[in-house]
């Protein structure tokens, strides 16, 4: 019985070796090609990763240099540096350069800076959070302009539940205070207080805003002139 089992095992092993040999003879070219492609793919992936890492490091240095030029007041050179990053750097640094360039433009020309942020807000390739951030920056640049109504409308949209609702509500409340509309300002400040996710620093500022709203508009009355003192008696 043991000899029969041994014989059957040897036959089974011979059969499997023959099958493997047949498969190798038939598909050896395909197997070798797949192995070569696998090795080439891994090598290509690692090369691409190395290239991306090198490009990111280069873009990081360029971005720091552009920021330094902007801080030093070298406007033209900074603009060229940001333009170069937008044209050549990896996607993340291109986006950073666009936002930073728009901010620098806004310091010199609020209308032009707001227009640059509008382009970012209209870019459907960006996520909703980044587009909302661009809308907020554009609105803040227009808020003190000759026609703040579009900015106020954008802020009201952002105040309805976006991650930037806290800043939007604060700006709307301050704009209402500036107009002398204490009731509207109070409504925006109440929304800030009621939101459990309002940052602590903003809650501290709300105490000051609430005091201003509670005080209401300041009425300035014209001071009445004091009656003239009688002339001194004439002595002789």
mmCIF file of C-alpha atoms in Angstrom:
data_model
loop_
_atom_site.group_PDB
_atom_site.id
_atom_site.type_symbol
_atom_site.label_atom_id
_atom_site.label_comp_id
_atom_site.label_asym_id
_atom_site.label_seq_id
_atom_site.Cartn_x
_atom_site.Cartn_y
_atom_site.Cartn_z
ATOM 1 C CA UNK A 1 0.000 0.000 0.000
ATOM 2 C CA UNK A 2 2.802 2.396 0.903
ATOM 3 C CA UNK A 3 4.593 1.554 -2.367
ATOM 4 C CA UNK A 4 1.424 2.348 -4.337
ATOM 5 C CA UNK A 5 1.089 5.734 -2.638
ATOM 6 C CA UNK A 6 4.723 6.541 -3.368
ATOM 7 C CA UNK A 7 4.281 5.540 -7.007
ATOM 8 C CA UNK A 8 1.165 7.719 -7.375
ATOM 9 C CA UNK A 9 2.983 10.693 -5.797
ATOM 10 C CA UNK A 10 5.916 10.339 -8.206
ATOM 11 C CA UNK A 11 3.539 10.126 -11.167
ATOM 12 C CA UNK A 12 1.698 13.228 -9.965
ATOM 13 C CA UNK A 13 4.949 15.173 -9.582
ATOM 14 C CA UNK A 14 6.141 14.110 -13.042
ATOM 15 C CA UNK A 15 2.844 15.201 -14.490
ATOM 16 C CA UNK A 16 3.043 18.622 -12.864
ATOM 17 C CA UNK A 17 6.627 19.108 -14.063
ATOM 18 C CA UNK A 18 5.554 18.236 -17.572
ATOM 19 C CA UNK A 19 2.656 20.688 -17.410
ATOM 20 C CA UNK A 20 4.903 23.443 -16.128
ATOM 21 C CA UNK A 21 7.423 22.730 -18.864
ATOM 22 C CA UNK A 22 4.713 22.827 -21.513
ATOM 23 C CA UNK A 23 3.377 26.135 -20.173
ATOM 24 C CA UNK A 24 6.891 27.582 -20.099
ATOM 25 C CA UNK A 25 7.611 26.501 -23.658
ATOM 26 C CA UNK A 26 4.320 27.947 -24.828
ATOM 27 C CA UNK A 27 4.241 31.202 -22.858
ATOM 28 C CA UNK A 28 7.868 31.888 -21.962
ATOM 29 C CA UNK A 29 8.012 34.933 -24.246
ATOM 30 C CA UNK A 30 4.928 36.443 -22.650
ATOM 31 C CA UNK A 31 6.178 35.727 -19.131
ATOM 32 C CA UNK A 32 9.544 37.300 -19.831
ATOM 33 C CA UNK A 33 7.889 40.344 -21.427
ATOM 34 C CA UNK A 34 5.618 40.809 -18.429
ATOM 35 C CA UNK A 35 8.566 40.543 -16.059
ATOM 36 C CA UNK A 36 10.481 43.141 -18.059
ATOM 37 C CA UNK A 37 7.463 45.454 -18.089
ATOM 38 C CA UNK A 38 7.046 45.058 -14.337
ATOM 39 C CA UNK A 39 10.681 45.918 -13.666
ATOM 40 C CA UNK A 40 10.530 48.849 -16.090
ATOM 41 C CA UNK A 41 7.297 50.080 -14.507
ATOM 42 C CA UNK A 42 8.732 50.029 -11.000
ATOM 43 C CA UNK A 43 11.888 51.776 -12.194
ATOM 44 C CA UNK A 44 9.823 54.382 -14.059
ATOM 45 C CA UNK A 45 7.606 55.004 -11.029
ATOM 46 C CA UNK A 46 10.609 55.542 -8.789
ATOM 47 C CA UNK A 47 12.191 57.864 -11.349
ATOM 48 C CA UNK A 48 8.946 59.865 -11.589
ATOM 49 C CA UNK A 49 8.789 60.132 -7.790
ATOM 50 C CA UNK A 50 12.370 61.379 -7.683
ATOM 51 C CA UNK A 51 11.633 63.943 -10.386
ATOM 52 C CA UNK A 52 8.516 65.158 -8.550
ATOM 53 C CA UNK A 53 10.433 65.443 -5.302
ATOM 54 C CA UNK A 54 13.202 67.433 -6.976
ATOM 55 C CA UNK A 55 10.669 69.704 -8.699
ATOM 56 C CA UNK A 56 8.855 70.323 -5.401
ATOM 57 C CA UNK A 57 12.125 71.195 -3.642
ATOM 58 C CA UNK A 58 13.053 73.606 -6.423
ATOM 59 C CA UNK A 59 9.592 75.210 -6.346
ATOM 60 C CA UNK A 60 9.819 75.591 -2.571
ATOM 61 C CA UNK A 61 13.051 77.545 -2.880
ATOM 62 C CA UNK A 62 11.589 79.689 -5.686
ATOM 63 C CA UNK A 63 8.456 80.393 -3.645
ATOM 64 C CA UNK A 64 10.504 81.478 -0.628
ATOM 65 C CA UNK A 65 12.579 83.742 -2.864
ATOM 66 C CA UNK A 66 9.452 85.300 -4.379
ATOM 67 C CA UNK A 67 7.999 85.937 -0.915
ATOM 68 C CA UNK A 68 11.255 87.556 0.182
ATOM 69 C CA UNK A 69 11.235 89.840 -2.844
ATOM 70 C CA UNK A 70 7.640 90.851 -2.094
ATOM 71 C CA UNK A 71 8.469 91.626 1.548
ATOM 72 C CA UNK A 72 11.469 93.693 0.454
ATOM 73 C CA UNK A 73 9.222 95.795 -1.783
ATOM 74 C CA UNK A 74 10.770 94.563 -5.036
ATOM 75 C CA UNK A 75 7.395 94.404 -6.762
ATOM 76 C CA UNK A 76 8.446 93.791 -10.358
ATOM 77 C CA UNK A 77 10.922 91.070 -9.441
ATOM 78 C CA UNK A 78 8.406 89.382 -7.149
ATOM 79 C CA UNK A 79 5.755 89.395 -9.883
ATOM 80 C CA UNK A 80 8.174 87.749 -12.320
ATOM 81 C CA UNK A 81 9.090 85.140 -9.728
ATOM 82 C CA UNK A 82 5.456 84.270 -9.022
ATOM 83 C CA UNK A 83 4.735 84.122 -12.762
ATOM 84 C CA UNK A 84 7.614 81.684 -13.235
ATOM 85 C CA UNK A 85 6.267 79.448 -10.464
ATOM 86 C CA UNK A 86 2.763 79.518 -12.000
ATOM 87 C CA UNK A 87 4.215 78.468 -15.351
ATOM 88 C CA UNK A 88 6.652 75.737 -14.323
ATOM 89 C CA UNK A 89 6.166 74.516 -10.744
ATOM 90 C CA UNK A 90 4.131 71.486 -9.601
ATOM 91 C CA UNK A 91 0.393 71.998 -9.206
ATOM 92 C CA UNK A 92 0.430 72.773 -5.486
ATOM 93 C CA UNK A 93 3.032 75.517 -5.775
ATOM 94 C CA UNK A 94 1.347 76.928 -8.881
ATOM 95 C CA UNK A 95 -1.801 77.384 -6.832
ATOM 96 C CA UNK A 96 0.083 78.940 -3.915
ATOM 97 C CA UNK A 97 1.749 81.362 -6.316
ATOM 98 C CA UNK A 98 -1.617 82.381 -7.796
ATOM 99 C CA UNK A 99 -3.073 83.164 -4.380
ATOM 100 C CA UNK A 100 0.034 84.999 -3.210
ATOM 101 C CA UNK A 101 0.317 87.004 -6.444
ATOM 102 C CA UNK A 102 -3.340 88.056 -6.147
ATOM 103 C CA UNK A 103 -2.752 89.134 -2.545
ATOM 104 C CA UNK A 104 0.309 91.187 -3.498
ATOM 105 C CA UNK A 105 -1.615 92.825 -6.351
ATOM 106 C CA UNK A 106 -4.441 93.631 -3.939
ATOM 107 C CA UNK A 107 -2.051 95.578 -1.709
ATOM 108 C CA UNK A 108 -1.232 97.900 -4.597
ATOM 109 C CA UNK A 109 -4.554 97.885 -6.431
ATOM 110 C CA UNK A 110 -7.551 96.412 -4.549
ATOM 111 C CA UNK A 111 -9.719 96.265 -7.672
ATOM 112 C CA UNK A 112 -7.088 94.376 -9.671
ATOM 113 C CA UNK A 113 -6.376 92.053 -6.753
ATOM 114 C CA UNK A 114 -10.091 91.306 -6.373
ATOM 115 C CA UNK A 115 -10.284 90.515 -10.090
ATOM 116 C CA UNK A 116 -7.424 88.027 -9.693
ATOM 117 C CA UNK A 117 -9.237 86.356 -6.808
ATOM 118 C CA UNK A 118 -12.385 86.246 -8.955
ATOM 119 C CA UNK A 119 -10.482 84.155 -11.494
ATOM 120 C CA UNK A 120 -9.510 81.730 -8.750
ATOM 121 C CA UNK A 121 -13.096 81.595 -7.493
ATOM 122 C CA UNK A 122 -14.308 80.777 -11.019
ATOM 123 C CA UNK A 123 -11.740 78.012 -11.534
ATOM 124 C CA UNK A 124 -13.787 74.808 -11.520
ATOM 125 C CA UNK A 125 -10.589 72.794 -11.198
ATOM 126 C CA UNK A 126 -10.225 73.929 -7.585
ATOM 127 C CA UNK A 127 -12.025 72.490 -4.589
ATOM 128 C CA UNK A 128 -14.990 74.274 -3.034
ATOM 129 C CA UNK A 129 -12.959 75.363 -0.008
ATOM 130 C CA UNK A 130 -10.308 77.109 -2.097
ATOM 131 C CA UNK A 131 -12.920 78.765 -4.297
ATOM 132 C CA UNK A 132 -14.736 80.048 -1.196
ATOM 133 C CA UNK A 133 -11.437 81.385 0.139
ATOM 134 C CA UNK A 134 -10.901 83.272 -3.124
ATOM 135 C CA UNK A 135 -14.441 84.714 -2.891
ATOM 136 C CA UNK A 136 -13.753 85.862 0.648
ATOM 137 C CA UNK A 137 -10.484 87.552 -0.303
ATOM 138 C CA UNK A 138 -12.128 89.291 -3.253
ATOM 139 C CA UNK A 139 -14.999 90.514 -1.071
ATOM 140 C CA UNK A 140 -12.659 91.876 1.595
ATOM 141 C CA UNK A 141 -10.731 93.845 -1.027
ATOM 142 C CA UNK A 142 -13.963 95.371 -2.382
ATOM 143 C CA UNK A 143 -15.588 96.051 0.977
ATOM 144 C CA UNK A 144 -14.089 99.540 1.362
ATOM 145 C CA UNK A 145 -14.449 100.379 -2.332
ATOM 146 C CA UNK A 146 -16.913 102.788 -3.940
ATOM 147 C CA UNK A 147 -19.490 100.016 -4.501
ATOM 148 C CA UNK A 148 -19.422 97.502 -1.616
ATOM 149 C CA UNK A 149 -22.811 95.911 -2.424
ATOM 150 C CA UNK A 150 -21.399 92.975 -4.483
ATOM 151 C CA UNK A 151 -18.877 92.315 -1.721
ATOM 152 C CA UNK A 152 -21.626 92.301 0.903
ATOM 153 C CA UNK A 153 -23.674 89.879 -1.214
ATOM 154 C CA UNK A 154 -20.705 87.508 -1.476
ATOM 155 C CA UNK A 155 -20.086 87.724 2.257
ATOM 156 C CA UNK A 156 -23.728 86.888 2.954
ATOM 157 C CA UNK A 157 -23.379 83.777 0.802
ATOM 158 C CA UNK A 158 -20.231 82.749 2.651
ATOM 159 C CA UNK A 159 -21.900 83.379 6.012
ATOM 160 C CA UNK A 160 -24.521 80.713 5.339
ATOM 161 C CA UNK A 161 -22.488 77.727 6.476
ATOM 162 C CA UNK A 162 -19.117 77.682 4.719
ATOM 163 C CA UNK A 163 -15.848 77.172 6.631
ATOM 164 C CA UNK A 164 -15.292 80.945 6.302
ATOM 165 C CA UNK A 165 -18.649 81.902 7.846
ATOM 166 C CA UNK A 166 -17.027 83.299 10.999
ATOM 167 C CA UNK A 167 -14.965 85.885 9.139
ATOM 168 C CA UNK A 168 -17.857 86.670 6.792
ATOM 169 C CA UNK A 169 -20.267 87.298 9.693
ATOM 170 C CA UNK A 170 -17.749 89.482 11.503
ATOM 171 C CA UNK A 171 -17.137 91.587 8.411
ATOM 172 C CA UNK A 172 -20.890 91.929 7.767
ATOM 173 C CA UNK A 173 -21.452 93.021 11.350
ATOM 174 C CA UNK A 174 -18.677 95.606 11.156
ATOM 175 C CA UNK A 175 -19.993 96.874 7.822
ATOM 176 C CA UNK A 176 -23.420 97.333 9.416
ATOM 177 C CA UNK A 177 -21.836 99.218 12.316
ATOM 178 C CA UNK A 178 -20.060 101.455 9.836
ATOM 179 C CA UNK A 179 -23.413 102.259 8.213
ATOM 180 C CA UNK A 180 -24.950 102.947 11.607
ATOM 181 C CA UNK A 181 -27.347 99.999 11.345
ATOM 182 C CA UNK A 182 -26.978 98.667 14.876
ATOM 183 C CA UNK A 183 -29.910 96.261 14.563
ATOM 184 C CA UNK A 184 -28.393 94.470 11.556
ATOM 185 C CA UNK A 185 -24.976 94.421 13.226
ATOM 186 C CA UNK A 186 -26.513 92.818 16.289
ATOM 187 C CA UNK A 187 -28.088 90.057 14.185
ATOM 188 C CA UNK A 188 -24.744 89.116 12.648
ATOM 189 C CA UNK A 189 -22.983 89.193 16.005
ATOM 190 C CA UNK A 190 -25.740 87.042 17.530
ATOM 191 C CA UNK A 191 -25.091 84.415 14.837
ATOM 192 C CA UNK A 192 -21.419 84.385 15.799
ATOM 193 C CA UNK A 193 -22.269 83.884 19.470
ATOM 194 C CA UNK A 194 -24.773 81.101 18.699
ATOM 195 C CA UNK A 195 -22.325 79.122 16.549
ATOM 196 C CA UNK A 196 -20.593 76.539 18.784
ATOM 197 C CA UNK A 197 -17.615 76.413 16.410
ATOM 198 C CA UNK A 198 -16.823 80.123 16.629
ATOM 199 C CA UNK A 199 -13.098 80.553 17.416
ATOM 200 C CA UNK A 200 -12.209 81.763 20.893
ATOM 201 C CA UNK A 201 -10.431 84.903 19.672
ATOM 202 C CA UNK A 202 -13.542 85.972 17.747
ATOM 203 C CA UNK A 203 -15.742 85.354 20.806
ATOM 204 C CA UNK A 204 -13.490 87.699 22.763
ATOM 205 C CA UNK A 205 -13.903 90.401 20.111
ATOM 206 C CA UNK A 206 -17.667 89.905 20.105
ATOM 207 C CA UNK A 207 -17.810 91.221 23.679
ATOM 208 C CA UNK A 208 -16.457 94.544 22.422
ATOM 209 C CA UNK A 209 -18.817 94.580 19.436
ATOM 210 C CA UNK A 210 -21.809 93.748 21.655
ATOM 211 C CA UNK A 211 -20.961 96.646 23.951
ATOM 212 C CA UNK A 212 -20.891 98.997 20.971
ATOM 213 C CA UNK A 213 -24.253 97.703 19.732
ATOM 214 C CA UNK A 214 -25.782 97.978 23.210
ATOM 215 C CA UNK A 215 -24.602 101.563 23.475
ATOM 216 C CA UNK A 216 -26.374 102.457 20.240
ATOM 217 C CA UNK A 217 -25.545 105.424 18.079
ATOM 218 C CA UNK A 218 -23.745 108.264 19.789
ATOM 219 C CA UNK A 219 -25.648 111.518 19.684
ATOM 220 C CA UNK A 220 -23.430 114.566 19.664
ATOM 221 C CA UNK A 221 -25.153 117.664 21.005
ATOM 222 C CA UNK A 222 -23.864 121.110 20.338
ATOM 223 C CA UNK A 223 -22.434 122.693 23.443
ATOM 224 C CA UNK A 224 -24.186 125.874 24.541
ATOM 225 C CA UNK A 225 -21.899 128.842 24.961
ATOM 226 C CA UNK A 226 -21.267 129.871 28.533
ATOM 227 C CA UNK A 227 -22.669 133.302 29.408
ATOM 228 C CA UNK A 228 -20.063 135.983 29.356
ATOM 229 C CA UNK A 229 -18.693 136.995 32.716
ATOM 230 C CA UNK A 230 -19.687 140.485 33.850
ATOM 231 C CA UNK A 231 -17.004 143.098 33.383
ATOM 232 C CA UNK A 232 -15.001 143.914 36.490
ATOM 233 C CA UNK A 233 -16.131 146.976 38.433
ATOM 234 C CA UNK A 234 -14.382 150.203 37.622
ATOM 235 C CA UNK A 235 -12.602 151.640 40.576
ATOM 236 C CA UNK A 236 -11.402 155.205 40.819
#
